[in-house]
Coordinates of C-alpha atoms in Angstrom, one line a residue:
M297 CA 58.5 -30.9 9.8
R298 CA 60.8 -28.7 7.8
S299 CA 62.5 -30.1 4.8
H300 CA 65.4 -27.6 4.8
Q301 CA 67.8 -25.9 7.1
P302 CA 67.6 -22.1 7.0
L303 CA 70.9 -20.2 6.9
Y304 CA 71.2 -16.8 8.7
F305 CA 74.4 -14.8 8.1
G306 CA 76.0 -18.0 6.9
I307 CA 75.4 -19.8 10.2
N308 CA 73.4 -23.0 10.1
I309 CA 70.3 -23.3 12.3
S310 CA 69.9 -27.0 12.6
P311 CA 66.5 -28.6 13.4
A312 CA 68.1 -31.2 15.6
R313 CA 67.5 -31.0 19.4
R314 CA 69.5 -32.5 22.1
S315 CA 68.3 -34.7 24.9
S316 CA 66.7 -33.0 27.9
K317 CA 68.7 -35.2 30.2
N318 CA 71.0 -33.2 32.6
R319 CA 70.0 -29.9 31.1
G320 CA 71.8 -27.1 32.9
C321 CA 74.0 -29.4 34.9
I322 CA 77.8 -29.2 34.9
H323 CA 79.1 -32.0 32.9
P324 CA 82.6 -33.1 31.9
A325 CA 82.7 -30.7 28.9
S326 CA 82.3 -27.8 31.3
G327 CA 86.0 -27.6 32.0
D328 CA 86.7 -27.2 28.3
L329 CA 83.9 -24.7 27.9
I330 CA 85.3 -22.5 30.7
S331 CA 88.8 -22.8 29.3
E332 CA 87.7 -21.5 25.9
L333 CA 85.5 -18.8 27.4
T334 CA 88.4 -17.4 29.5
S335 CA 90.8 -17.5 26.6
S336 CA 88.4 -15.9 24.1
G337 CA 89.7 -12.4 24.2
N338 CA 88.6 -9.5 26.4
I339 CA 85.5 -11.1 27.9
T340 CA 85.3 -10.8 31.6
V341 CA 84.5 -14.3 33.0
L342 CA 83.9 -15.1 36.6
T343 CA 83.9 -18.8 37.7
P344 CA 83.4 -20.4 41.1
A345 CA 87.2 -19.8 41.7
S346 CA 86.9 -16.1 41.1
Q347 CA 87.1 -13.5 43.9
N348 CA 83.9 -11.7 42.9
Y349 CA 81.9 -14.8 41.9
A350 CA 79.8 -15.0 45.1
N351 CA 78.5 -11.5 44.7
A352 CA 77.9 -11.9 40.9
S353 CA 75.9 -15.1 41.5
T354 CA 73.7 -13.9 44.3
A355 CA 70.0 -13.9 43.3
F356 CA 67.7 -10.9 44.1
N357 CA 65.3 -13.4 45.7
L358 CA 67.4 -15.0 48.4
R359 CA 65.0 -18.0 48.4
F360 CA 67.2 -19.2 45.6
T361 CA 70.9 -20.1 45.9
L362 CA 72.4 -21.0 42.6
N363 CA 75.8 -21.8 41.2
P364 CA 76.3 -20.8 37.6
A365 CA 79.2 -22.4 35.6
A366 CA 80.3 -18.9 34.8
V367 CA 79.1 -15.3 34.9
T368 CA 80.2 -13.4 31.8
F369 CA 80.3 -9.7 31.2
P370 CA 80.4 -9.0 27.4
T371 CA 80.7 -5.5 26.0
T372 CA 79.8 -6.1 22.4
P373 CA 77.3 -8.3 20.4
Q374 CA 80.4 -10.0 18.9
Q375 CA 81.5 -11.1 22.4
I376 CA 78.0 -12.4 23.1
S377 CA 78.2 -14.3 19.8
T378 CA 81.4 -15.9 21.0
I379 CA 79.9 -16.9 24.3
L380 CA 76.8 -18.5 22.7
S381 CA 78.8 -20.2 20.0
L382 CA 80.8 -21.9 22.7
T383 CA 77.8 -22.9 24.9
T384 CA 76.2 -24.4 21.8
K385 CA 79.4 -26.2 20.9
Y386 CA 79.6 -27.7 24.3
N387 CA 75.9 -28.5 24.5
H388 CA 75.5 -26.1 27.4
Q389 CA 72.8 -23.7 28.6
A390 CA 73.1 -20.0 28.6
V391 CA 70.8 -17.2 29.9
A392 CA 70.7 -13.4 29.8
R393 CA 70.7 -11.3 32.9
S394 CA 69.5 -7.7 32.5
G395 CA 68.7 -6.3 35.9
G396 CA 68.5 -9.6 37.8
H397 CA 65.0 -9.2 39.3
S398 CA 63.5 -12.5 38.1
Y399 CA 61.3 -13.7 40.9
I400 CA 62.6 -17.2 40.5
A401 CA 66.3 -16.3 39.7
N402 CA 66.0 -17.1 36.0
G403 CA 68.6 -14.4 35.4
L404 CA 71.0 -16.9 36.9
G405 CA 69.5 -19.8 34.9
G406 CA 67.0 -20.9 37.6
K407 CA 69.3 -23.9 38.2
D408 CA 73.0 -24.7 38.7
G409 CA 75.5 -24.9 36.0
V410 CA 74.3 -22.3 33.5
V411 CA 76.5 -19.7 31.7
V412 CA 75.1 -16.3 32.6
V413 CA 75.5 -13.5 30.1
D414 CA 75.3 -10.4 32.2
M415 CA 74.1 -7.4 30.1
S416 CA 75.1 -4.6 32.4
N417 CA 77.6 -3.2 29.9
F418 CA 74.8 -2.5 27.4
R419 CA 73.6 0.8 28.7
A420 CA 73.5 3.2 25.7
V421 CA 70.3 5.3 25.3
T422 CA 69.8 7.5 22.2
V423 CA 66.7 9.1 20.6
D424 CA 66.4 9.8 16.9
P425 CA 65.4 13.5 16.8
E426 CA 63.3 12.9 13.6
T427 CA 61.3 9.8 14.5
N428 CA 61.6 9.9 18.3
V429 CA 62.5 6.2 18.2
A430 CA 64.8 5.4 21.2
S431 CA 67.5 2.8 20.9
I432 CA 68.1 1.4 24.4
G433 CA 70.6 -1.2 25.6
V434 CA 68.9 -3.9 27.7
G435 CA 71.5 -3.6 30.5
N436 CA 69.7 -0.4 31.6
R437 CA 67.4 -0.4 34.6
L438 CA 64.1 1.3 34.5
G439 CA 65.2 4.3 36.6
D440 CA 68.1 5.0 34.4
V441 CA 66.0 4.6 31.2
A442 CA 63.5 7.2 32.6
L443 CA 66.3 9.6 33.4
A444 CA 67.9 9.3 30.0
L445 CA 64.7 9.6 28.0
N446 CA 63.7 12.6 30.1
T447 CA 66.7 14.6 28.8
Y448 CA 65.0 14.3 25.4
G449 CA 61.6 15.2 26.8
R450 CA 60.4 11.7 26.1
A451 CA 59.0 8.7 28.0
L452 CA 58.0 5.1 27.9
P453 CA 55.4 3.0 29.7
H454 CA 57.1 0.9 32.3
G455 CA 57.0 -0.3 35.9
T456 CA 57.8 1.6 39.0
C457 CA 60.9 -0.1 40.5
P458 CA 64.0 1.7 39.4
Y459 CA 66.2 -1.4 39.7
V460 CA 64.2 -3.7 37.4
G461 CA 66.2 -4.5 34.2
L462 CA 64.8 -3.4 30.9
G463 CA 65.5 -6.6 29.1
G464 CA 63.2 -9.0 31.0
H465 CA 60.6 -6.2 31.6
S466 CA 60.2 -5.3 28.0
G467 CA 60.6 -8.9 26.8
H468 CA 57.6 -10.3 28.7
G469 CA 55.2 -7.3 29.2
G470 CA 56.1 -4.1 31.0
Y471 CA 53.1 -2.6 32.9
G472 CA 53.0 0.9 34.5
F473 CA 50.6 3.6 35.3
T474 CA 50.9 5.1 31.8
S475 CA 50.1 1.8 30.2
R476 CA 46.4 2.5 29.7
K477 CA 47.5 5.5 27.6
W478 CA 50.6 4.1 26.0
G479 CA 50.4 0.3 26.2
L480 CA 52.9 -2.2 27.7
T481 CA 56.6 -1.6 27.2
L482 CA 56.7 -4.4 24.6
D483 CA 54.0 -2.7 22.6
T484 CA 56.3 0.3 21.9
I485 CA 59.0 -1.9 20.3
V486 CA 59.5 -1.4 16.6
A487 CA 62.8 -3.4 16.1
I488 CA 65.1 -5.6 18.2
D489 CA 68.8 -6.4 17.9
V490 CA 69.4 -10.0 19.1
V491 CA 72.1 -12.7 19.2
L492 CA 70.9 -16.2 18.6
A493 CA 72.1 -19.4 20.3
N494 CA 74.4 -20.3 17.5
G495 CA 76.1 -16.9 17.6
A496 CA 74.2 -15.3 14.7
I497 CA 73.8 -11.5 15.2
L498 CA 70.5 -10.2 13.9
N499 CA 70.0 -6.5 13.9
G500 CA 66.7 -4.8 13.2
V501 CA 64.5 -7.8 13.7
S502 CA 61.0 -6.4 13.0
N503 CA 57.6 -7.0 11.4
S504 CA 59.4 -7.0 8.0
K505 CA 62.6 -8.8 9.0
F506 CA 62.3 -12.2 10.7
P507 CA 58.7 -11.4 11.7
D508 CA 58.1 -14.7 13.5
L509 CA 61.1 -14.1 15.7
F510 CA 60.0 -10.5 16.3
W511 CA 56.6 -11.7 17.4
A512 CA 58.1 -14.2 19.9
L513 CA 60.6 -11.7 21.3
R514 CA 57.7 -9.5 22.3
G515 CA 56.2 -11.7 25.0
S516 CA 58.8 -14.4 25.6
S517 CA 62.2 -13.0 24.6
S518 CA 64.5 -14.8 27.0
S519 CA 63.6 -18.2 25.4
F520 CA 64.8 -17.2 21.9
G521 CA 67.9 -15.2 22.1
I522 CA 69.9 -12.6 23.9
V523 CA 68.5 -9.2 23.1
T524 CA 71.2 -6.4 23.1
T525 CA 69.1 -3.3 22.1
I526 CA 65.4 -2.5 21.7
H527 CA 64.3 0.2 19.4
T528 CA 61.1 1.8 20.8
N529 CA 58.6 4.4 20.0
T530 CA 58.6 7.1 22.7
F531 CA 56.0 9.5 23.9
A532 CA 56.2 13.2 24.8
A533 CA 56.6 13.4 28.6
P534 CA 53.4 15.0 30.0
P535 CA 53.9 18.5 31.2
S536 CA 52.7 17.4 34.6
T537 CA 51.5 14.4 36.6
T538 CA 49.0 14.5 39.4
V539 CA 50.2 11.9 41.9
F540 CA 47.6 10.5 44.3
S541 CA 47.4 8.1 47.2
Y542 CA 44.3 7.5 49.4
R543 CA 44.3 5.0 52.2
W544 CA 41.4 3.5 54.1
D545 CA 41.1 0.9 56.9
L546 CA 38.0 -1.0 55.9
N547 CA 36.0 -3.9 57.2
I548 CA 35.2 -6.8 54.9
S549 CA 31.9 -5.5 53.5
E550 CA 33.4 -2.0 53.0
A551 CA 36.4 -3.4 51.1
V552 CA 34.1 -5.5 48.9
S553 CA 31.9 -2.4 48.1
A554 CA 35.0 -0.3 47.4
T555 CA 36.4 -2.8 44.9
M556 CA 33.1 -3.3 43.2
A557 CA 32.7 0.4 42.9
Y558 CA 36.2 0.7 41.4
Q559 CA 35.3 -2.0 38.9
S560 CA 32.2 -0.1 37.8
Y561 CA 34.1 3.2 37.9
V562 CA 36.8 2.2 35.3
V563 CA 34.3 1.0 32.7
S564 CA 32.1 4.1 32.7
P565 CA 31.8 5.5 29.2
D566 CA 33.8 8.7 30.0
F567 CA 36.6 7.1 32.0
P568 CA 39.8 8.5 30.4
Q569 CA 43.0 6.7 29.3
E570 CA 45.0 9.3 31.2
M571 CA 44.1 7.7 34.6
G572 CA 46.4 5.0 35.8
S573 CA 45.9 3.4 39.2
E574 CA 46.1 0.3 41.4
I575 CA 44.7 -0.9 44.7
V576 CA 47.3 -2.0 47.2
L577 CA 46.0 -4.3 50.0
R578 CA 47.8 -5.1 53.3
A579 CA 46.9 -6.2 56.8
G580 CA 44.4 -3.9 58.5
S581 CA 44.6 -2.2 61.9
T582 CA 42.9 -5.2 63.6
Q583 CA 41.7 -8.6 62.7
G584 CA 38.6 -8.4 60.5
R585 CA 39.9 -5.3 58.7
V586 CA 42.0 -4.6 55.6
S587 CA 44.3 -1.7 54.6
F588 CA 43.0 -0.5 51.3
R589 CA 45.0 2.1 49.3
L590 CA 44.3 3.6 45.9
T591 CA 47.4 5.0 44.3
G592 CA 48.4 6.2 40.8
G593 CA 48.9 9.0 38.4
W594 CA 46.7 11.4 36.4
Y595 CA 48.6 12.3 33.1
A596 CA 46.5 15.2 31.9
P597 CA 45.9 18.8 33.1
P598 CA 45.8 18.9 36.9
E599 CA 42.7 21.1 37.0
Q600 CA 40.7 18.2 35.5
Y601 CA 41.7 15.7 38.2
D602 CA 39.1 16.3 40.8
A603 CA 36.2 15.9 38.3
V604 CA 37.6 12.5 37.3
I605 CA 38.3 11.1 40.7
Q606 CA 35.3 12.3 42.6
P607 CA 32.8 9.9 41.2
Y608 CA 34.7 7.1 42.8
L609 CA 35.7 8.8 46.1
T610 CA 32.1 9.8 46.8
Q611 CA 31.2 6.0 47.1
L612 CA 33.7 5.4 49.9
P613 CA 34.1 6.6 53.5
S614 CA 36.5 9.5 54.1
P615 CA 40.0 8.2 53.7
Q616 CA 42.3 8.0 56.7
T617 CA 45.1 9.7 54.7
A618 CA 45.1 11.4 51.3
T619 CA 48.1 12.7 49.3
V620 CA 47.5 14.6 46.1
H621 CA 50.1 16.7 44.5
N622 CA 51.4 17.8 41.1
E623 CA 54.8 16.7 39.9
T624 CA 56.9 17.0 36.7
Y625 CA 56.6 13.7 34.8
I626 CA 60.1 12.6 35.9
G627 CA 59.2 13.7 39.4
S628 CA 56.3 11.3 39.4
V629 CA 58.4 8.4 38.2
E630 CA 60.8 9.1 41.1
F631 CA 57.9 9.3 43.5
F632 CA 56.5 5.9 42.5
G633 CA 60.0 4.4 42.6
G634 CA 60.0 5.0 46.4
L635 CA 63.7 5.5 46.7
G636 CA 64.0 9.2 46.4
R637 CA 66.1 8.8 43.3
L638 CA 66.1 7.0 39.9
N639 CA 69.8 6.7 39.3
T640 CA 71.0 3.1 40.0
T641 CA 74.5 3.4 38.5
G642 CA 77.1 2.1 41.0
I643 CA 74.5 1.8 43.8
P644 CA 74.0 -1.8 45.0
D645 CA 70.6 -3.3 44.6
A646 CA 68.6 -4.6 47.5
H647 CA 67.5 -8.3 48.1
D648 CA 64.4 -10.0 49.5
T649 CA 63.4 -13.5 50.4
F650 CA 59.9 -14.0 48.9
Y651 CA 57.3 -15.8 46.9
A652 CA 54.9 -14.2 44.5
K653 CA 51.9 -15.2 42.4
S654 CA 49.7 -13.4 39.9
L655 CA 46.2 -13.6 38.5
M656 CA 44.8 -11.8 35.4
I657 CA 41.1 -11.1 35.7
P658 CA 39.4 -11.0 32.3
E659 CA 37.1 -8.2 31.3
S660 CA 34.5 -10.8 30.4
V661 CA 34.6 -12.4 34.0
P662 CA 35.2 -9.5 36.4
F663 CA 35.1 -9.7 40.2
S664 CA 31.9 -10.9 41.7
N665 CA 30.5 -10.1 45.2
E666 CA 31.1 -13.7 46.1
S667 CA 34.7 -13.8 45.1
L668 CA 35.6 -10.5 46.7
T669 CA 33.8 -11.4 49.9
A670 CA 35.8 -14.7 50.1
F671 CA 39.0 -12.8 49.3
Y672 CA 38.7 -10.0 51.8
T673 CA 37.4 -12.4 54.5
Y674 CA 40.7 -14.4 54.0
L675 CA 42.8 -11.3 54.0
A676 CA 41.2 -9.8 57.1
N677 CA 41.4 -13.0 59.1
D678 CA 43.7 -15.8 58.0
A679 CA 46.3 -13.5 56.4
F680 CA 46.2 -11.1 59.3
T681 CA 47.9 -13.7 61.5
A682 CA 50.4 -14.8 58.8
N683 CA 54.1 -15.3 59.8
T684 CA 55.3 -13.4 56.7
N685 CA 54.9 -9.8 55.4
W686 CA 52.5 -9.6 52.5
F687 CA 50.7 -7.4 50.1
A688 CA 48.3 -7.8 47.2
E689 CA 47.8 -5.4 44.3
I690 CA 44.9 -5.0 41.9
E691 CA 46.5 -3.3 38.9
L692 CA 44.2 -1.6 36.3
Y693 CA 44.9 -3.0 32.8
G694 CA 41.6 -2.6 31.2
G695 CA 38.7 -0.2 31.6
T696 CA 37.3 2.1 28.9
N697 CA 39.6 2.4 25.9
S698 CA 42.7 0.8 27.4
A699 CA 45.7 0.9 25.1
I700 CA 46.8 -2.5 26.4
N701 CA 43.6 -4.2 25.4
N702 CA 43.3 -2.2 22.1
V703 CA 46.3 -4.1 20.7
P704 CA 45.1 -7.2 18.6
F705 CA 45.6 -10.4 20.5
D706 CA 47.8 -12.0 17.8
A707 CA 50.0 -8.8 17.3
T708 CA 52.6 -10.1 19.8
A709 CA 53.2 -13.2 21.9
F710 CA 51.7 -11.5 25.0
G711 CA 48.9 -13.8 26.0
H712 CA 46.2 -11.6 27.6
R713 CA 44.7 -8.7 25.8
D714 CA 41.3 -8.9 27.5
T715 CA 42.5 -8.2 31.1
M716 CA 40.5 -6.0 33.4
F717 CA 42.9 -6.3 36.4
T718 CA 46.2 -8.1 37.0
M719 CA 46.6 -9.1 40.6
Q720 CA 50.0 -9.6 42.2
F721 CA 50.3 -11.5 45.5
Y722 CA 53.6 -11.1 47.3
T723 CA 54.9 -12.3 50.6
S724 CA 58.4 -12.0 52.2
A725 CA 60.2 -13.6 55.1
I726 CA 60.3 -11.3 58.1
G727 CA 63.2 -8.9 57.6
G728 CA 63.6 -10.0 54.0
V729 CA 66.2 -12.6 54.9
P730 CA 66.2 -16.5 54.7
P731 CA 64.7 -18.8 55.5
F732 CA 61.4 -18.4 53.8
P733 CA 58.6 -20.0 55.8
V734 CA 56.9 -22.8 54.0
E735 CA 53.5 -21.4 55.2
G736 CA 54.1 -18.5 52.8
F737 CA 53.4 -20.7 49.8
G738 CA 50.0 -21.7 51.1
L739 CA 49.1 -18.2 52.1
L740 CA 49.3 -17.0 48.5
D741 CA 47.8 -20.2 47.0
D742 CA 44.8 -19.6 49.2
M743 CA 44.5 -15.9 48.3
V744 CA 44.3 -16.9 44.6
A745 CA 41.9 -19.7 45.3
T746 CA 39.4 -17.4 47.0
I747 CA 39.0 -15.5 43.8
V748 CA 39.0 -18.4 41.3
D749 CA 36.9 -20.7 43.3
N750 CA 34.2 -18.1 43.9
N751 CA 34.0 -16.7 40.4
P752 CA 32.1 -18.4 37.5
R753 CA 33.6 -21.9 36.8
G754 CA 35.0 -22.9 33.5
R755 CA 36.7 -19.6 32.8
E756 CA 40.4 -19.3 32.1
Y757 CA 42.4 -16.9 34.3
G758 CA 45.8 -15.8 33.0
A759 CA 49.0 -15.0 34.9
Y760 CA 51.7 -12.4 34.2
A761 CA 55.1 -13.7 33.2
N762 CA 57.0 -10.8 34.8
Y763 CA 55.6 -12.0 38.2
I764 CA 56.9 -15.5 37.4
D765 CA 55.9 -18.4 39.7
N766 CA 57.9 -21.6 39.6
R767 CA 55.0 -23.5 41.4
L768 CA 52.3 -22.5 38.9
E769 CA 50.4 -25.4 37.3
D770 CA 49.5 -25.3 33.7
W771 CA 51.8 -22.3 33.2
Q772 CA 52.0 -22.6 29.5
L773 CA 48.3 -21.7 29.2
K774 CA 48.2 -19.2 32.0
Y775 CA 51.1 -17.2 30.7
Y776 CA 50.7 -17.6 26.9
A777 CA 47.2 -18.8 26.3
S778 CA 46.7 -20.1 22.8
H779 CA 50.0 -18.6 21.7
Y780 CA 52.1 -21.3 23.3
P781 CA 52.0 -23.8 20.3
K782 CA 53.2 -21.1 18.0
L783 CA 56.0 -20.2 20.4
R784 CA 57.1 -23.8 20.5
N785 CA 57.4 -23.9 16.7
I786 CA 59.4 -20.7 16.6
K787 CA 61.6 -22.1 19.4
R788 CA 62.5 -25.2 17.3
K789 CA 63.5 -22.9 14.5
Y790 CA 65.7 -20.4 16.3
D791 CA 67.0 -22.4 19.3
P792 CA 67.0 -26.0 18.1
H793 CA 69.5 -27.1 20.8
D794 CA 67.5 -25.6 23.6
T795 CA 70.4 -23.4 24.7
F796 CA 68.0 -21.0 26.4
D797 CA 66.5 -23.6 28.8
F798 CA 65.5 -22.5 32.2
P799 CA 62.4 -23.0 34.5
L800 CA 59.3 -22.1 32.6
S801 CA 61.1 -21.3 29.3
I802 CA 59.4 -22.2 26.1
Q803 CA 59.8 -26.0 25.7
E804 CA 60.0 -28.3 22.7

């Protein structure tokens, strides 16, 4: 219990917390809130009566239909300060939306009645020529960030989808094929500009300035404030990237052997950081088989690639298809993005109707033959007849000398620095349009269970917050591990009224 009330920029951060009753719901004060928002200067505010509200309030995942109290489009930190000061004044929730790809629509608050602070106007990207530190507005999407940094000959580790917003991606992780070499996106951050719930504008939050907040913002940023700009270390874009994709149609025992061989391959003493890859699994050609694809990038001289990949390929049958070619670095980013372009400006985003889960496999408890046999038996039979489209990914986080796992556990709020693989399980309604079949939930639940129930008992498996799952039990431990109690304490300090309250946010 604190005995004082800290002051930041002359604005009091009170320890008092409001009741959880009716959080996020539209209440009688909402009318006054909207009136003040719409009369507070040059802030664009869309309400349910506005012509463009329906488009602005549509979730990426059409499994969710939400009705925000307002969608605001600030252009300056000062305008964000005004918005948050008013939401705090009226005891109301607010949430930041960067790219809007939250799997459970948390960019719209995850529930009705929230004030959305859309960050799409915060798109500046600059690079300091002396330090190579980039200052990046969180309204950027990953494709546009990659293009902007490339003009400076620089790069960041990040995911492949060009439309993912930088704000949520960097605030909760940020995995990509270069992460074994460069770390997660959040590991590159050296300072953050953020607006707190009470309107305080804090610039340059870092290890030396509000270090507790800086720690929390790198792993659970959306629960603590609205980030406007991240300042990140960048890396020289590699002179070339070898892009590869191999696909097999395997029976169950072959798929088990291929995955066990992959697990052994990545922990060999000479396995290089420059190799980034994942296994993508889909329904096979017939029941009893699985489509097994190895894809990724080699970020070192192309003439070295064959010697690195052959020790794995020689343990598998000949692939049905194989694609290996050299690209410029930015060409590889475009290739992995799958759209034939990286620019998202002015081009509408797509939508899907889906459910996703994740599972982080610790280095200390890797896959067993038993767990993989159960998993592939399920994929090849039960999942083969599913009434949804699905895929599963086995993303390589660990292995020999991984930059992700080389970061000390307590350096950031990210909860899993001992991960070998992160698995993503994803299933969509046919055609990507509603309704989502209820059977899709059980499909993924059972996929996860085949792994967990057949690996050693008593071990804790994590989950990845950027693949957020609103049905996940014990999510506090699975997303944040032992960091969660510390995050709760920091939440009480910087957001005492729980302004940033949404499904699976840090709670009191």
